[in-house]
PDB file of C-alpha atoms in Angstrom:
ATOM      1  CA  MET B  24     151.034 -59.535  -8.264  1.00  0.00           C
ATOM      2  CA  THR B  25     153.599 -59.119  -5.085  1.00  0.00           C
ATOM      3  CA  ASP B  26     152.730 -55.457  -5.834  1.00  0.00           C
ATOM      4  CA  THR B  27     148.822 -56.272  -5.124  1.00  0.00           C
ATOM      5  CA  ALA B  28     148.915 -58.501  -2.220  1.00  0.00           C
ATOM      6  CA  ASP B  29     151.693 -56.598  -0.479  1.00  0.00           C
ATOM      7  CA  ARG B  30     150.584 -52.742  -0.918  1.00  0.00           C
ATOM      8  CA  VAL B  31     146.595 -52.871  -1.695  1.00  0.00           C
ATOM      9  CA  HIS B  32     146.802 -49.244  -0.658  1.00  0.00           C
ATOM     10  CA  THR B  33     146.187 -47.896  -3.953  1.00  0.00           C
ATOM     11  CA  ALA B  34     142.549 -47.626  -2.738  1.00  0.00           C
ATOM     12  CA  ALA B  35     143.317 -45.413  -0.246  1.00  0.00           C
ATOM     13  CA  ASP B  36     142.423 -41.820   0.338  1.00  0.00           C
ATOM     14  CA  SER B  37     145.080 -39.779  -0.287  1.00  0.00           C
ATOM     15  CA  ALA B  38     144.062 -36.517   0.830  1.00  0.00           C
ATOM     16  CA  LYS B  39     144.646 -35.413   4.691  1.00  0.00           C
ATOM     17  CA  THR B  40     142.477 -34.708   6.873  1.00  0.00           C
ATOM     18  CA  ALA B  41     142.022 -32.269   9.495  1.00  0.00           C
ATOM     19  CA  THR B  42     143.799 -34.486  13.757  1.00  0.00           C
ATOM     20  CA  PHE B  43     142.200 -31.799  15.348  1.00  0.00           C
ATOM     21  CA  ASP B  44     145.784 -31.619  17.109  1.00  0.00           C
ATOM     22  CA  ILE B  45     146.940 -29.058  19.583  1.00  0.00           C
ATOM     23  CA  ASP B  46     149.939 -27.038  20.910  1.00  0.00           C
ATOM     24  CA  ALA B  47     152.067 -28.991  23.208  1.00  0.00           C
ATOM     25  CA  ASP B  48     152.118 -25.520  25.014  1.00  0.00           C
ATOM     26  CA  ALA B  49     148.202 -24.387  24.592  1.00  0.00           C
ATOM     27  CA  GLN B  50     146.453 -23.856  28.018  1.00  0.00           C
ATOM     28  CA  ALA B  51     143.157 -25.248  26.927  1.00  0.00           C
ATOM     29  CA  TRP B  52     141.382 -27.511  23.620  1.00  0.00           C
ATOM     30  CA  THR B  53     138.265 -26.402  22.942  1.00  0.00           C
ATOM     31  CA  PRO B  54     136.672 -29.565  21.397  1.00  0.00           C
ATOM     32  CA  PRO B  55     135.333 -29.527  17.348  1.00  0.00           C
ATOM     33  CA  SER B  56     131.867 -29.481  17.074  1.00  0.00           C
ATOM     34  CA  TRP B  57     129.510 -32.704  16.196  1.00  0.00           C
ATOM     35  CA  GLU B  58     129.259 -31.348  12.418  1.00  0.00           C
ATOM     36  CA  GLU B  59     133.085 -30.770  12.041  1.00  0.00           C
ATOM     37  CA  ILE B  60     133.978 -34.441  13.306  1.00  0.00           C
ATOM     38  CA  VAL B  61     131.361 -36.089  11.445  1.00  0.00           C
ATOM     39  CA  SER B  62     131.699 -33.623   8.056  1.00  0.00           C
ATOM     40  CA  THR B  63     135.878 -34.362   8.657  1.00  0.00           C
ATOM     41  CA  HIS B  64     136.120 -37.937   9.044  1.00  0.00           C
ATOM     42  CA  SER B  65     132.797 -39.588   8.299  1.00  0.00           C
ATOM     43  CA  ALA B  66     134.204 -40.728   4.686  1.00  0.00           C
ATOM     44  CA  ARG B  67     137.756 -42.028   6.302  1.00  0.00           C
ATOM     45  CA  VAL B  68     135.907 -44.185   9.296  1.00  0.00           C
ATOM     46  CA  TYR B  69     133.107 -45.824   7.165  1.00  0.00           C
ATOM     47  CA  ARG B  70     135.938 -46.868   4.785  1.00  0.00           C
ATOM     48  CA  LEU B  71     138.164 -48.283   7.243  1.00  0.00           C
ATOM     49  CA  ALA B  72     134.801 -49.580   8.405  1.00  0.00           C
ATOM     50  CA  TYR B  73     133.911 -51.701   5.053  1.00  0.00           C
ATOM     51  CA  ARG B  74     137.203 -52.887   4.175  1.00  0.00           C
ATOM     52  CA  LEU B  75     137.266 -54.587   7.945  1.00  0.00           C
ATOM     53  CA  THR B  76     133.614 -55.763   7.564  1.00  0.00           C
ATOM     54  CA  GLY B  77     133.806 -56.481   3.746  1.00  0.00           C
ATOM     55  CA  ASN B  78     130.076 -55.228   3.350  1.00  0.00           C
ATOM     56  CA  GLN B  79     127.968 -52.193   3.518  1.00  0.00           C
ATOM     57  CA  HIS B  80     125.798 -53.205   6.107  1.00  0.00           C
ATOM     58  CA  ASP B  81     128.157 -53.808   9.041  1.00  0.00           C
ATOM     59  CA  ALA B  82     130.531 -50.794   7.756  1.00  0.00           C
ATOM     60  CA  GLU B  83     127.356 -48.648   8.241  1.00  0.00           C
ATOM     61  CA  ASP B  84     126.259 -50.282  11.724  1.00  0.00           C
ATOM     62  CA  LEU B  85     130.243 -49.998  12.769  1.00  0.00           C
ATOM     63  CA  THR B  86     130.776 -46.681  11.711  1.00  0.00           C
ATOM     64  CA  GLN B  87     127.379 -45.218  13.254  1.00  0.00           C
ATOM     65  CA  GLU B  88     128.850 -47.210  16.926  1.00  0.00           C
ATOM     66  CA  VAL B  89     132.419 -45.437  16.336  1.00  0.00           C
ATOM     67  CA  PHE B  90     130.460 -41.787  16.363  1.00  0.00           C
ATOM     68  CA  VAL B  91     128.678 -42.734  19.580  1.00  0.00           C
ATOM     69  CA  ARG B  92     131.603 -43.702  21.256  1.00  0.00           C
ATOM     70  CA  VAL B  93     133.055 -40.674  20.120  1.00  0.00           C
ATOM     71  CA  PHE B  94     130.250 -38.591  20.447  1.00  0.00           C
ATOM     72  CA  ARG B  95     130.044 -39.951  24.700  1.00  0.00           C
ATOM     73  CA  SER B  96     134.311 -39.757  25.086  1.00  0.00           C
ATOM     74  CA  LEU B  97     134.694 -36.492  23.482  1.00  0.00           C
ATOM     75  CA  SER B  98     135.009 -34.941  26.919  1.00  0.00           C
ATOM     76  CA  THR B  99     137.091 -36.795  28.364  1.00  0.00           C
ATOM     77  CA  TYR B 100     139.226 -36.890  25.069  1.00  0.00           C
ATOM     78  CA  THR B 101     143.335 -36.696  25.653  1.00  0.00           C
ATOM     79  CA  PRO B 102     144.029 -33.864  23.162  1.00  0.00           C
ATOM     80  CA  GLY B 103     146.528 -35.444  20.639  1.00  0.00           C
ATOM     81  CA  THR B 104     145.719 -37.299  16.990  1.00  0.00           C
ATOM     82  CA  PHE B 105     142.846 -37.466  16.715  1.00  0.00           C
ATOM     83  CA  GLU B 106     142.392 -39.575  13.520  1.00  0.00           C
ATOM     84  CA  GLY B 107     144.926 -42.000  15.174  1.00  0.00           C
ATOM     85  CA  TRP B 108     141.884 -42.086  18.093  1.00  0.00           C
ATOM     86  CA  LEU B 109     139.524 -43.213  15.561  1.00  0.00           C
ATOM     87  CA  HIS B 110     141.646 -45.912  13.724  1.00  0.00           C
ATOM     88  CA  ARG B 111     141.930 -47.284  17.926  1.00  0.00           C
ATOM     89  CA  ILE B 112     138.101 -46.617  18.374  1.00  0.00           C
ATOM     90  CA  THR B 113     136.979 -48.222  14.567  1.00  0.00           C
ATOM     91  CA  THR B 114     139.500 -51.099  14.961  1.00  0.00           C
ATOM     92  CA  ASN B 115     138.874 -52.282  18.482  1.00  0.00           C
ATOM     93  CA  LEU B 116     134.950 -51.933  18.337  1.00  0.00           C
ATOM     94  CA  PHE B 117     134.873 -54.342  14.757  1.00  0.00           C
ATOM     95  CA  LEU B 118     137.385 -56.852  16.669  1.00  0.00           C
ATOM     96  CA  ASP B 119     135.055 -56.913  20.114  1.00  0.00           C
ATOM     97  CA  THR B 120     131.982 -57.422  17.351  1.00  0.00           C
ATOM     98  CA  VAL B 121     133.438 -60.174  15.527  1.00  0.00           C
ATOM     99  CA  ARG B 122     134.482 -61.785  19.028  1.00  0.00           C
ATOM    100  CA  ARG B 123     131.179 -61.191  20.641  1.00  0.00           C
ATOM    101  CA  LYS B 124     129.666 -62.638  17.437  1.00  0.00           C
ATOM    102  CA  GLN B 125     126.508 -60.885  17.636  1.00  0.00           C
ATOM    103  CA  ARG B 126     125.020 -57.611  16.019  1.00  0.00           C
ATOM    104  CA  ILE B 127     126.149 -54.116  17.367  1.00  0.00           C
ATOM    105  CA  ARG B 128     123.932 -52.251  19.892  1.00  0.00           C
ATOM    106  CA  PHE B 129     123.983 -49.359  21.761  1.00  0.00           C
ATOM    107  CA  ASP B 130     121.842 -46.970  24.282  1.00  0.00           C
ATOM    108  CA  ALA B 131     119.881 -43.715  22.867  1.00  0.00           C
ATOM    109  CA  LEU B 132     121.298 -41.187  22.366  1.00  0.00           C
ATOM    110  CA  ALA B 133     120.061 -37.249  23.381  1.00  0.00           C
ATOM    111  CA  ASP B 134     117.278 -36.615  22.097  1.00  0.00           C
ATOM    112  CA  ASP B 135     118.803 -33.481  20.163  1.00  0.00           C
ATOM    113  CA  ALA B 136     121.300 -36.330  18.394  1.00  0.00           C
ATOM    114  CA  ALA B 137     119.193 -37.088  15.247  1.00  0.00           C
ATOM    115  CA  GLU B 138     119.755 -33.105  14.578  1.00  0.00           C
ATOM    116  CA  ARG B 139     123.662 -32.962  14.885  1.00  0.00           C
ATOM    117  CA  LEU B 140     123.824 -36.041  12.734  1.00  0.00           C
ATOM    118  CA  PRO B 141     124.057 -35.017   9.450  1.00  0.00           C
ATOM    119  CA  SER B 142     124.014 -37.424   6.344  1.00  0.00           C
ATOM    120  CA  ARG B 143     127.476 -38.249   4.710  1.00  0.00           C
ATOM    121  CA  GLU B 144     127.039 -37.738   0.693  1.00  0.00           C
ATOM    122  CA  PRO B 145     130.275 -39.668  -0.636  1.00  0.00           C
ATOM    123  CA  THR B 146     133.018 -36.964  -2.280  1.00  0.00           C
ATOM    124  CA  PRO B 147     133.988 -37.788  -5.244  1.00  0.00           C
ATOM    125  CA  GLN B 148     137.131 -39.377  -4.176  1.00  0.00           C
ATOM    126  CA  GLN B 149     135.481 -41.790  -1.829  1.00  0.00           C
ATOM    127  CA  HIS B 150     132.756 -43.031  -4.854  1.00  0.00           C
ATOM    128  CA  PHE B 151     135.235 -43.855  -7.034  1.00  0.00           C
ATOM    129  CA  ASN B 152     137.047 -45.788  -4.038  1.00  0.00           C
ATOM    130  CA  ASP B 153     134.046 -47.641  -3.018  1.00  0.00           C
ATOM    131  CA  THR B 154     133.438 -48.615  -6.792  1.00  0.00           C
ATOM    132  CA  HIS B 155     136.935 -49.332  -8.032  1.00  0.00           C
ATOM    133  CA  PHE B 156     138.340 -51.371  -4.970  1.00  0.00           C
ATOM    134  CA  ASP B 157     139.254 -54.117  -6.465  1.00  0.00           C
ATOM    135  CA  ALA B 158     136.761 -57.477  -5.901  1.00  0.00           C
ATOM    136  CA  ASP B 159     139.330 -60.298  -5.901  1.00  0.00           C
ATOM    137  CA  VAL B 160     141.343 -58.428  -2.897  1.00  0.00           C
ATOM    138  CA  GLN B 161     138.624 -57.739  -0.945  1.00  0.00           C
ATOM    139  CA  GLN B 162     136.878 -61.077  -0.903  1.00  0.00           C
ATOM    140  CA  ALA B 163     140.762 -61.933  -0.429  1.00  0.00           C
ATOM    141  CA  LEU B 164     140.152 -59.624   2.771  1.00  0.00           C
ATOM    142  CA  ASP B 165     136.928 -60.948   3.793  1.00  0.00           C
ATOM    143  CA  VAL B 166     138.596 -64.639   4.268  1.00  0.00           C
ATOM    144  CA  LEU B 167     141.438 -63.847   6.462  1.00  0.00           C
ATOM    145  CA  ALA B 168     141.500 -64.002  10.336  1.00  0.00           C
ATOM    146  CA  PRO B 169     139.962 -60.852  11.606  1.00  0.00           C
ATOM    147  CA  GLU B 170     143.771 -60.016  13.361  1.00  0.00           C
ATOM    148  CA  PHE B 171     145.338 -60.297  10.490  1.00  0.00           C
ATOM    149  CA  ARG B 172     142.733 -58.683   8.283  1.00  0.00           C
ATOM    150  CA  ALA B 173     142.660 -55.457  10.474  1.00  0.00           C
ATOM    151  CA  ALA B 174     147.032 -55.604  10.587  1.00  0.00           C
ATOM    152  CA  VAL B 175     147.082 -55.575   6.582  1.00  0.00           C
ATOM    153  CA  VAL B 176     143.904 -52.840   6.212  1.00  0.00           C
ATOM    154  CA  LEU B 177     145.526 -50.393   9.203  1.00  0.00           C
ATOM    155  CA  CYS B 178     149.124 -50.657   7.142  1.00  0.00           C
ATOM    156  CA  ASP B 179     148.198 -51.161   3.385  1.00  0.00           C
ATOM    157  CA  ILE B 180     145.196 -49.525   2.993  1.00  0.00           C
ATOM    158  CA  GLU B 181     145.222 -46.804   5.641  1.00  0.00           C
ATOM    159  CA  GLY B 182     148.968 -46.114   5.435  1.00  0.00           C
ATOM    160  CA  LEU B 183     149.972 -46.549   9.075  1.00  0.00           C
ATOM    161  CA  SER B 184     153.145 -47.261  10.304  1.00  0.00           C
ATOM    162  CA  TYR B 185     154.025 -50.762  12.507  1.00  0.00           C
ATOM    163  CA  GLU B 186     154.272 -48.528  15.718  1.00  0.00           C
ATOM    164  CA  GLU B 187     151.030 -46.482  14.810  1.00  0.00           C
ATOM    165  CA  ILE B 188     149.160 -50.058  14.175  1.00  0.00           C
ATOM    166  CA  ALA B 189     150.657 -51.175  17.448  1.00  0.00           C
ATOM    167  CA  ALA B 190     149.676 -48.477  19.345  1.00  0.00           C
ATOM    168  CA  THR B 191     145.671 -48.828  17.880  1.00  0.00           C
ATOM    169  CA  LEU B 192     145.849 -52.360  18.500  1.00  0.00           C
ATOM    170  CA  ASP B 193     147.483 -52.568  21.956  1.00  0.00           C
ATOM    171  CA  VAL B 194     150.338 -55.196  20.853  1.00  0.00           C
ATOM    172  CA  LYS B 195     153.675 -55.221  20.476  1.00  0.00           C
ATOM    173  CA  LEU B 196     155.674 -54.337  17.558  1.00  0.00           C
ATOM    174  CA  GLY B 197     156.434 -57.998  16.908  1.00  0.00           C
ATOM    175  CA  THR B 198     152.792 -59.167  17.107  1.00  0.00           C
ATOM    176  CA  VAL B 199     152.169 -56.844  14.549  1.00  0.00           C
ATOM    177  CA  ARG B 200     154.869 -57.494  12.087  1.00  0.00           C
ATOM    178  CA  SER B 201     153.521 -61.318  12.212  1.00  0.00           C
ATOM    179  CA  ARG B 202     150.471 -60.404  11.667  1.00  0.00           C
ATOM    180  CA  ILE B 203     150.647 -58.651   8.453  1.00  0.00           C
ATOM    181  CA  HIS B 204     153.261 -61.413   7.239  1.00  0.00           C
ATOM    182  CA  ARG B 205     150.857 -63.796   7.651  1.00  0.00           C
ATOM    183  CA  GLY B 206     148.034 -62.205   6.108  1.00  0.00           C
ATOM    184  CA  ARG B 207     150.498 -60.787   3.656  1.00  0.00           C
ATOM    185  CA  SER B 208     151.180 -64.503   2.747  1.00  0.00           C
ATOM    186  CA  HIS B 209     147.482 -65.849   2.686  1.00  0.00           C
ATOM    187  CA  LEU B 210     146.896 -62.715   0.503  1.00  0.00           C
ATOM    188  CA  ARG B 211     149.448 -64.019  -2.381  1.00  0.00           C
ATOM    189  CA  LYS B 212     148.055 -67.531  -1.907  1.00  0.00           C
ATOM    190  CA  ALA B 213     144.388 -66.138  -2.847  1.00  0.00           C
ATOM    191  CA  LEU B 214     145.509 -63.622  -5.603  1.00  0.00           C
ATOM    192  CA  LYS B 215     147.908 -66.429  -7.264  1.00  0.00           C
ATOM    193  CA  HIS B 216     145.868 -65.995 -10.423  1.00  0.00           C
ATOM    194  CA  ARG B 217     146.452 -62.615 -10.542  1.00  0.00           C
ATOM    195  CA  SER B 218     150.097 -63.642 -11.100  1.00  0.00           C
ATOM    196  CA  PRO B 219     151.658 -62.514 -14.645  1.00  0.00           C
ATOM    197  CA  ALA B 220     152.123 -66.204 -15.082  1.00  0.00           C
ATOM    198  CA  ALA B 221     149.160 -67.593 -13.917  1.00  0.00           C
ATOM    199  CA  ARG B 222     147.223 -65.024 -16.734  1.00  0.00           C
ATOM    200  CA  SER B 223     149.500 -65.778 -19.305  1.00  0.00           C
ATOM    201  CA  GLU B 224     148.831 -69.375 -18.795  1.00  0.00           C
ATOM    202  CA  GLN B 225     144.685 -68.678 -18.817  1.00  0.00           C
ATOM    203  CA  GLN B 226     145.917 -67.068 -22.140  1.00  0.00           C
ATOM    204  CA  THR B 227     147.775 -69.689 -23.467  1.00  0.00           C
ATOM    205  CA  VAL B 228     145.783 -72.922 -22.988  1.00  0.00           C
ATOM    206  CA  PRO B 229     142.488 -72.059 -24.050  1.00  0.00           C
ATOM    207  CA  GLN B 230     144.931 -70.702 -27.647  1.00  0.00           C
ATOM    208  CA  GLN B 231     146.296 -74.410 -27.678  1.00  0.00           C
ATOM    209  CA  ALA B 232     143.161 -76.190 -27.521  1.00  0.00           C
ATOM    210  CA  GLY B 233     141.422 -74.019 -30.164  1.00  0.00           C
ATOM    211  CA  LYS B 234     144.111 -74.528 -32.680  1.00  0.00           C
ATOM    212  CA  GLU B 235     143.560 -78.786 -31.819  1.00  0.00           C
ATOM    213  CA  ARG B 236     140.214 -78.718 -32.363  1.00  0.00           C
ATOM    214  CA  ALA B 237     139.017 -78.835 -36.569  1.00  0.00           C
ATOM    215  CA  GLY B 238     137.106 -76.310 -37.221  1.00  0.00           C
ATOM    216  CA  ALA B 239     137.517 -74.424 -34.368  1.00  0.00           C
ATOM    217  CA  ASP B 240     135.863 -70.745 -34.256  1.00  0.00           C
ATOM    218  CA  GLN B 241     138.980 -68.257 -34.958  1.00  0.00           C
ATOM    219  CA  THR B 242     137.321 -65.291 -33.009  1.00  0.00           C
ATOM    220  CA  SER B 243     139.060 -64.761 -30.049  1.00  0.00           C
ATOM    221  CA  VAL B 244     137.781 -65.351 -26.341  1.00  0.00           C
ATOM    222  CA  PRO B 245     137.973 -63.186 -23.562  1.00  0.00           C
ATOM    223  CA  TRP B 246     139.512 -65.371 -21.351  1.00  0.00           C
ATOM    224  CA  VAL B 247     140.564 -62.896 -18.842  1.00  0.00           C
ATOM    225  CA  THR B 248     138.313 -60.188 -18.166  1.00  0.00           C
ATOM    226  CA  GLU B 249     138.755 -56.962 -16.086  1.00  0.00           C
ATOM    227  CA  PRO B 250     138.811 -57.247 -12.379  1.00  0.00           C
ATOM    228  CA  GLN B 251     134.807 -56.759 -11.342  1.00  0.00           C
ATOM    229  CA  THR B 252     134.327 -53.394  -9.497  1.00  0.00           C
ATOM    230  CA  VAL B 253     132.552 -53.432  -5.568  1.00  0.00           C
ATOM    231  CA  SER B 254     130.029 -50.762  -5.326  1.00  0.00           C
ATOM    232  CA  SER B 255     129.303 -49.365  -2.140  1.00  0.00           C
ATOM    233  CA  PRO B 256     126.906 -46.835  -1.513  1.00  0.00           C
ATOM    234  CA  ALA B 257     126.673 -44.123   0.596  1.00  0.00           C
ATOM    235  CA  VAL B 258     126.621 -44.366   4.464  1.00  0.00           C
ATOM    236  CA  ALA B 259     124.105 -41.591   6.248  1.00  0.00           C
ATOM    237  CA  VAL B 260     125.311 -41.065  10.136  1.00  0.00           C
ATOM    238  CA  SER B 261     122.535 -41.060  11.586  1.00  0.00           C
ATOM    239  CA  ALA B 262     120.986 -41.768  15.523  1.00  0.00           C
ATOM    240  CA  GLY B 263     118.538 -43.826  14.336  1.00  0.00           C
ATOM    241  CA  GLY B 264     116.080 -41.812  16.870  1.00  0.00           C
ATOM    242  CA  ALA B 265     115.367 -42.778  20.027  1.00  0.00           C
ATOM    243  CA  ALA B 266     115.595 -46.536  19.281  1.00  0.00           C
ATOM    244  CA  GLY B 267     117.899 -48.377  20.904  1.00  0.00           C
ATOM    245  CA  GLU B 268     119.228 -50.008  18.310  1.00  0.00           C
ATOM    246  CA  VAL B 269     120.442 -48.622  14.359  1.00  0.00           C
ATOM    247  CA  GLY B 270     120.816 -50.463  11.195  1.00  0.00           C
ATOM    248  CA  GLY B 271     117.952 -52.622  11.881  1.00  0.00           C
ATOM    249  CA  GLY B 272     119.239 -56.503  11.897  1.00  0.00           C
TER     250      GLY B 272
END
């Protein structure tokens, strides 16, 4: 159980993605194309958004706003770790949305933006992640305070270091350690029923009760079942035409 609560990163994508870094000696930086950004990073951004929001609809909205923010800020982006920049935008937009307690809204994109935002079909790895991420773990994450959830997701699912998380959330290293510690503590309690001892007790008690019942049915009962799976359809990254709101609501 400890492994489940402390390192739920097994659902994380192990494939490396481009970061669009540049050589320190380079004199100029040419921004990647919009299609390259979306095709390279949309799966990772959506996965992070889904783990933070806990549901498909909000994850799609958050993913949309992340790429809109990237679209608007790319010209002023200071070359560095592009993936880290996306982590920071995604997490901060999520926290801002939670604080606002309202739907994510933004202004319309340029008229031709819809043509430059291709739909994303899930890769086999992304489909596996979306359908096999443990339902118990996702539910436990959903009830964490947003700040704790963000820290745990960035550390245990996205694989960021404490230093990277501190930079992403713009908080002190000690704050990151505290949030992760407290978040994992809540996860342990929420997933206590998954411990070997709890599973053993679940199996033993029904068996003993069955022996005490005269004429009890001796057919084995599946007291402990396999964890349920979470199915999350693919998210289509689109501009929503000229509307000022994406994702409905």
